[in-house]
Coordinates of C-alpha atoms in Angstrom, one line a residue:
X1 CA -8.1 14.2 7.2
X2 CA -5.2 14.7 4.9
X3 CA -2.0 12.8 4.4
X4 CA 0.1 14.1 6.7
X5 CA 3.1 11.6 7.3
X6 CA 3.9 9.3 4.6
X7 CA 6.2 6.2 5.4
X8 CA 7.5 4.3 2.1
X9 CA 9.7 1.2 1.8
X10 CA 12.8 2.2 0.6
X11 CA 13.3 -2.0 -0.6
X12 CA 15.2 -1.8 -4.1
X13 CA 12.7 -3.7 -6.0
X14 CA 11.4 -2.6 -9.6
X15 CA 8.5 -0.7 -8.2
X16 CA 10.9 1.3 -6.0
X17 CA 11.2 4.8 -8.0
X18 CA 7.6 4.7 -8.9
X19 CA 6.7 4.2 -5.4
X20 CA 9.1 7.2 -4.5
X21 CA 7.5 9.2 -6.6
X22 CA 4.0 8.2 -5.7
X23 CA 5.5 9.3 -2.3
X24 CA 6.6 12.3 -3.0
X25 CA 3.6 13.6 -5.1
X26 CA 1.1 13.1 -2.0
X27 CA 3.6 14.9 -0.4
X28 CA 3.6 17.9 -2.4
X29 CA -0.1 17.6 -2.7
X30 CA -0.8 17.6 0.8
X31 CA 2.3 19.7 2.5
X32 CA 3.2 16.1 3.9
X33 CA 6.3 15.0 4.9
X34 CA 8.1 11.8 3.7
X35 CA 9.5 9.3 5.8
X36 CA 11.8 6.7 3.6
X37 CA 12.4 3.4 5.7
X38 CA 15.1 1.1 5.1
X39 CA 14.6 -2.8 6.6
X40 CA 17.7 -4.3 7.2
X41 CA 15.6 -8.0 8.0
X42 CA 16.8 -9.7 11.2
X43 CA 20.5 -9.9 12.3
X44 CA 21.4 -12.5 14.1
X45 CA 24.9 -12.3 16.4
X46 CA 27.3 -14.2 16.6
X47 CA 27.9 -17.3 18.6
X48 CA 30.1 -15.8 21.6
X49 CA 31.8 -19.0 21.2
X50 CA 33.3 -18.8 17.5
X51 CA 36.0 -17.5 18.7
X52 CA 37.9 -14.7 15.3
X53 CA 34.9 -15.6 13.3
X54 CA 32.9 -13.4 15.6
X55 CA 35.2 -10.3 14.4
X56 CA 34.9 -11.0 11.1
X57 CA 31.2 -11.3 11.2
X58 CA 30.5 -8.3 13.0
X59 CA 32.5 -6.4 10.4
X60 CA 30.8 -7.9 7.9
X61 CA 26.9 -7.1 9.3
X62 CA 28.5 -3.6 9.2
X63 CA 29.7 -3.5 5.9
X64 CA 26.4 -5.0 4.8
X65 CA 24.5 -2.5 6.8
X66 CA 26.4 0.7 5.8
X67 CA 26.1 -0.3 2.2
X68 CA 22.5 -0.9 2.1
X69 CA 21.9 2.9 4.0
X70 CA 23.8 4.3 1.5
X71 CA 22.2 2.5 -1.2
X72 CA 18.6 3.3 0.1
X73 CA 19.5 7.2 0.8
X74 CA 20.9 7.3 -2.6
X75 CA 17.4 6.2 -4.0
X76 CA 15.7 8.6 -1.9
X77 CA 18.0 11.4 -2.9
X78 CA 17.6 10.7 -6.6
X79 CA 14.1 10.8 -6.3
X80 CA 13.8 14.5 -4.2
X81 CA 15.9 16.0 -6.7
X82 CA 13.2 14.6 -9.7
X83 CA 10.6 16.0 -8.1
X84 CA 10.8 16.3 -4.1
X85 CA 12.6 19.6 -3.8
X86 CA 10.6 21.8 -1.1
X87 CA 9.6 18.6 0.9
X88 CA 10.5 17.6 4.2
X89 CA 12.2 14.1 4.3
X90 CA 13.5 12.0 6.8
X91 CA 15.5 8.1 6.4
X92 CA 15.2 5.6 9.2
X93 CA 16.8 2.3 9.8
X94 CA 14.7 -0.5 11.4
X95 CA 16.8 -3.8 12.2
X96 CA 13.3 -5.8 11.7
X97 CA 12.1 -7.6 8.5
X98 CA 9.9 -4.7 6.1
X99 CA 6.8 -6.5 7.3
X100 CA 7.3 -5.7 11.2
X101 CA 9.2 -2.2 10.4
X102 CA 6.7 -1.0 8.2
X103 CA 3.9 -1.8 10.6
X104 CA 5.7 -0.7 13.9
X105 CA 6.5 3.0 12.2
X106 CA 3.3 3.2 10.4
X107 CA 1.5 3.2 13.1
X108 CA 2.5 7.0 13.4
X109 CA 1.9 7.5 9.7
X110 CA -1.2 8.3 7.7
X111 CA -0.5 6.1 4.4
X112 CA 2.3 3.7 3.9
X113 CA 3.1 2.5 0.6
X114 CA 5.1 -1.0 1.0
X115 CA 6.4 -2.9 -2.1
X116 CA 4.1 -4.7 -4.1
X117 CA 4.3 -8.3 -3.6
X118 CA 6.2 -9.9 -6.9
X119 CA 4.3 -12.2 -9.4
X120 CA 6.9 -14.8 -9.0
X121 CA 7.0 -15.0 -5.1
X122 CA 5.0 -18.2 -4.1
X123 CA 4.2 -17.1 -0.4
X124 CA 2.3 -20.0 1.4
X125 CA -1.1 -19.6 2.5
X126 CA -0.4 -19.4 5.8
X127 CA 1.9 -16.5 5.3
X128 CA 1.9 -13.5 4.6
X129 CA 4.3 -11.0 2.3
X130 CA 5.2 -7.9 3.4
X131 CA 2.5 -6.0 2.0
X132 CA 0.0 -7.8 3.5
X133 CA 1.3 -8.1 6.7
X134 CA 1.1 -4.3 6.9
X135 CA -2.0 -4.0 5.7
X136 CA -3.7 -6.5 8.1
X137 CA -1.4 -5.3 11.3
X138 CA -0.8 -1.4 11.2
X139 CA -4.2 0.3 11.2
X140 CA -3.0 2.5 8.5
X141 CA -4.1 2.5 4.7
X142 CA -1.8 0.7 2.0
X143 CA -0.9 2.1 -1.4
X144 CA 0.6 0.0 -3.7
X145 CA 2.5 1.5 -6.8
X146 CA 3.4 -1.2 -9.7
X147 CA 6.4 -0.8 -11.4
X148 CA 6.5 2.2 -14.0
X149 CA 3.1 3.2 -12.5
X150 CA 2.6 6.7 -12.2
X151 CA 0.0 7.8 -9.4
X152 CA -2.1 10.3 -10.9
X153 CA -4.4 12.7 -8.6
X154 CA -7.4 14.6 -9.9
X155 CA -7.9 11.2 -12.7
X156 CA -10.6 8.2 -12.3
X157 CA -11.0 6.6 -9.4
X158 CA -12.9 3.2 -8.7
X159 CA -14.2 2.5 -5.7
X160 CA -15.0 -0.9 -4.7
X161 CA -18.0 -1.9 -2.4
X162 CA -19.9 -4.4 -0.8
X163 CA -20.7 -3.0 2.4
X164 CA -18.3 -4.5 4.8
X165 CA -16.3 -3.1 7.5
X166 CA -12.7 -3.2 5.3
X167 CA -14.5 -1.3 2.0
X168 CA -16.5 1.7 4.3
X169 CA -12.9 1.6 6.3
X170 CA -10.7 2.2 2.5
X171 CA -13.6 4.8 1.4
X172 CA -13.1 6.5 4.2
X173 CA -9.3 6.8 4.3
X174 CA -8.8 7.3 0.6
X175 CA -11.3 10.4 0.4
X176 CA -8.3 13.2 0.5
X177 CA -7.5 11.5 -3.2
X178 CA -11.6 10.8 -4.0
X179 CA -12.1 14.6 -3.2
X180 CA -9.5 15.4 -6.1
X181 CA -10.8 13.4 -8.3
X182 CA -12.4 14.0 -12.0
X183 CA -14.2 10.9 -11.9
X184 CA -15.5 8.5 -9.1
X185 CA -16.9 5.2 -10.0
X186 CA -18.7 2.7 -7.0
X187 CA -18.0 -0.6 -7.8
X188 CA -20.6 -3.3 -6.7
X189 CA -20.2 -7.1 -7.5
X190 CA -23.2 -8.4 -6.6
X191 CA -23.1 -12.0 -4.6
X192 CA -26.1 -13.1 -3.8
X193 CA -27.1 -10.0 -2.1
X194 CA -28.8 -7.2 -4.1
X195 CA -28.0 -3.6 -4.5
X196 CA -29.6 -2.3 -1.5
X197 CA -28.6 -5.0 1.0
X198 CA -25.1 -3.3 0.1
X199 CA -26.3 0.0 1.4
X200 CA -24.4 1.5 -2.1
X201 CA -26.7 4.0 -2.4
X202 CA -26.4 5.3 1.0
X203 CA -22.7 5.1 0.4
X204 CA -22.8 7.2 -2.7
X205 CA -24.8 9.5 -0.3
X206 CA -22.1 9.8 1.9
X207 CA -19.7 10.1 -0.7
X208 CA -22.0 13.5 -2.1
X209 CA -21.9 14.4 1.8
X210 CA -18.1 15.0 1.3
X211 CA -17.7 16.7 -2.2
X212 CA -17.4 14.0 -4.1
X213 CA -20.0 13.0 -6.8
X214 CA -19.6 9.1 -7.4
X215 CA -21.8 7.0 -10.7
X216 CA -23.1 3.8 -9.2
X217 CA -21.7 0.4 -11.4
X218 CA -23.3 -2.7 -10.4
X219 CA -21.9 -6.2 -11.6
X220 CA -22.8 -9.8 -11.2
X221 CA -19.5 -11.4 -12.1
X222 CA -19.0 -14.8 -10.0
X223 CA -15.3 -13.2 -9.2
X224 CA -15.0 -9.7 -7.3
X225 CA -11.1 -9.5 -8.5
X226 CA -12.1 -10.2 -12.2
X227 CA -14.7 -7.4 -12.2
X228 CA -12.8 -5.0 -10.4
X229 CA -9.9 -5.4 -12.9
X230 CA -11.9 -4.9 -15.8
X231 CA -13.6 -2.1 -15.2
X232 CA -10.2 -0.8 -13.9
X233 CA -9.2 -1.2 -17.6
X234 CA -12.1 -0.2 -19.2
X235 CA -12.3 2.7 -17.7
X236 CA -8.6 3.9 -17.7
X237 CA -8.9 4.5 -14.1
X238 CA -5.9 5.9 -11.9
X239 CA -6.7 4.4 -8.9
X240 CA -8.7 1.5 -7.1
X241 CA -10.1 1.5 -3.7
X242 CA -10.8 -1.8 -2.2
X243 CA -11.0 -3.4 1.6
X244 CA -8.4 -5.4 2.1
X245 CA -9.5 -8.8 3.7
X246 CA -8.1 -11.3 5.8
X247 CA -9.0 -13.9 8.6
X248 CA -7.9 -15.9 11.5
X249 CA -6.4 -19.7 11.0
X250 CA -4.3 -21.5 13.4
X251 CA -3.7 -18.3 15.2
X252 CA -2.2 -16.6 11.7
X253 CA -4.1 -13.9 9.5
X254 CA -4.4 -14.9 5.8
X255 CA -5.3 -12.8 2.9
X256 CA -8.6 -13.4 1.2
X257 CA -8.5 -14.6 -2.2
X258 CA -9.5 -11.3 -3.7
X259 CA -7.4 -9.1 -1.8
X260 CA -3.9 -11.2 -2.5
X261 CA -5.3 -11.6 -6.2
X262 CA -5.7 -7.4 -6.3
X263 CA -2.5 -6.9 -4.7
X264 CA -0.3 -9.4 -7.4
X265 CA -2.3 -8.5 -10.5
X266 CA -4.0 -4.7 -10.3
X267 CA -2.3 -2.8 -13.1
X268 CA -2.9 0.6 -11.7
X269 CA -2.1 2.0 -8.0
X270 CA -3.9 0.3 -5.7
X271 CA -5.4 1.9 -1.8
X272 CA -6.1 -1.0 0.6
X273 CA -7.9 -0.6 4.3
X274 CA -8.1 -3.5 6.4

């Protein structure tokens, strides 16, 4: 299945253009339209009590709203005339933080890209950044765009694997791209298990099932995150393909180690499946 409705953040953070533009080149790849979403975060009214402060405030949440459409549609405008012309595009406004909006209109998407979580944002273990809440809530694939990161189609992709649910899940979704591909690598990092208690031969099978001829890497590195980086590098890929994990604690879902390591630190465009 291709792309057919992409939903991007519209958030005005440094990876914004180059997440646009990711956007819009799926878009013109795969006759997709674009769906730019702006988050206004929660709004809270006014105390009925406070008396002229409650006109005041009201026209402030309106001034702050207006400006922040306009500011978002700008973005999105300056990026359809760099390279969207032809494309069908559409700007909603969700009064929810991005985390809940992204995940409540994704649903109805095929691939959302969110912002990237930032390096310097020291979110709690027990919580979860936008990003990541998406990932683990909406049932859609992720693709994360760092800043002035251009997503490059028909380059080398790695594709990590270990068997699981989340990794056959992001294989899966991210095969319109794999399909375009020049190159496909399988990632394994062996731990513990061996090569064939992975099933990555079989999934290389599946892979040649679809089109798609994939080489077979195997690596023993004590860190998954580590080894996927560096052969991301190595290899100048354009793209990595991991699960995206997560579990249950005191009723809230919390990113893996891996997974919030990949999202902060992955120098290339990353596609995540939960």
């Amino acid at each position: 299945m291709d792309f057919k409705t992409i939903l991007v953040d519209l958030a005005a953070d440094p990876a914004r253009d180059a997440r646009l533009d990711a956007a819009l080149t799926l878009a013109s790849l795969f006759t997709a339209r674009v769906v730019g979403l702006t988050a206004t975060g929660t709004l809270l009214d006014p105390f009925r009590s406070a008396g002229e402060e409650t006109a005041r405030y009201q026209q402030m949440r309106a001034d702050m709203l207006r400006n922040l459409k306009q500011a978002d549609a700008a973005a999105l405008d300056a990026a359809v005339a760099r390279r969207g012309r032809g494309i069908e595009i559409s700007h909603v406004v969700v009064e929810q933080e991005a985390g809940w909006a992204l995940t409540s209109r994704g649903v109805s998407s095929d691939l959302i890209l969110p912002a990237p979580p930032s390096l310097a944002q020291d979110t709690p273990a027990l919580m979860a950044t936008s990003a990541e809440y998406v990932l683990l809530n909406s049932g859609r694939p992720i693709l994360v765009i760092p800043p002035d990161v251009s997503l490059v189609p028909g380059g080398t992709v790695v594709v990590a694997w270990d068997g699981r649910r989340e990794a056959a899940r992001a294989m899966r979704d991210a095969l319109p791209l794999l399909a375009l591909a020049s190159r496909v690598i399988l990632q394994v990092v062996l731990s513990g298990a061996g090569p064939n208690e992975h099933g990555a031969a079989e999934a290389v099978r599946w892979l040649a099932d679809h089109g798609v001829s994939a080489s077979l890497r195997i690596d023993e590195a004590a860190s998954p995150a580590d080894s996927l980086m560096r052969v991301t590098r190595n290899e100048a890929a354009d793209l990595l393909v991991t699960g995206g994990y997560g579990h249950s604690r005191l009723g809230e879902l919390v990113m893996g180690g891996t997974t919030r390591t990949l999202l902060r630190n992955v120098p290339v465009p990353l596609l995540m499946s939960h």
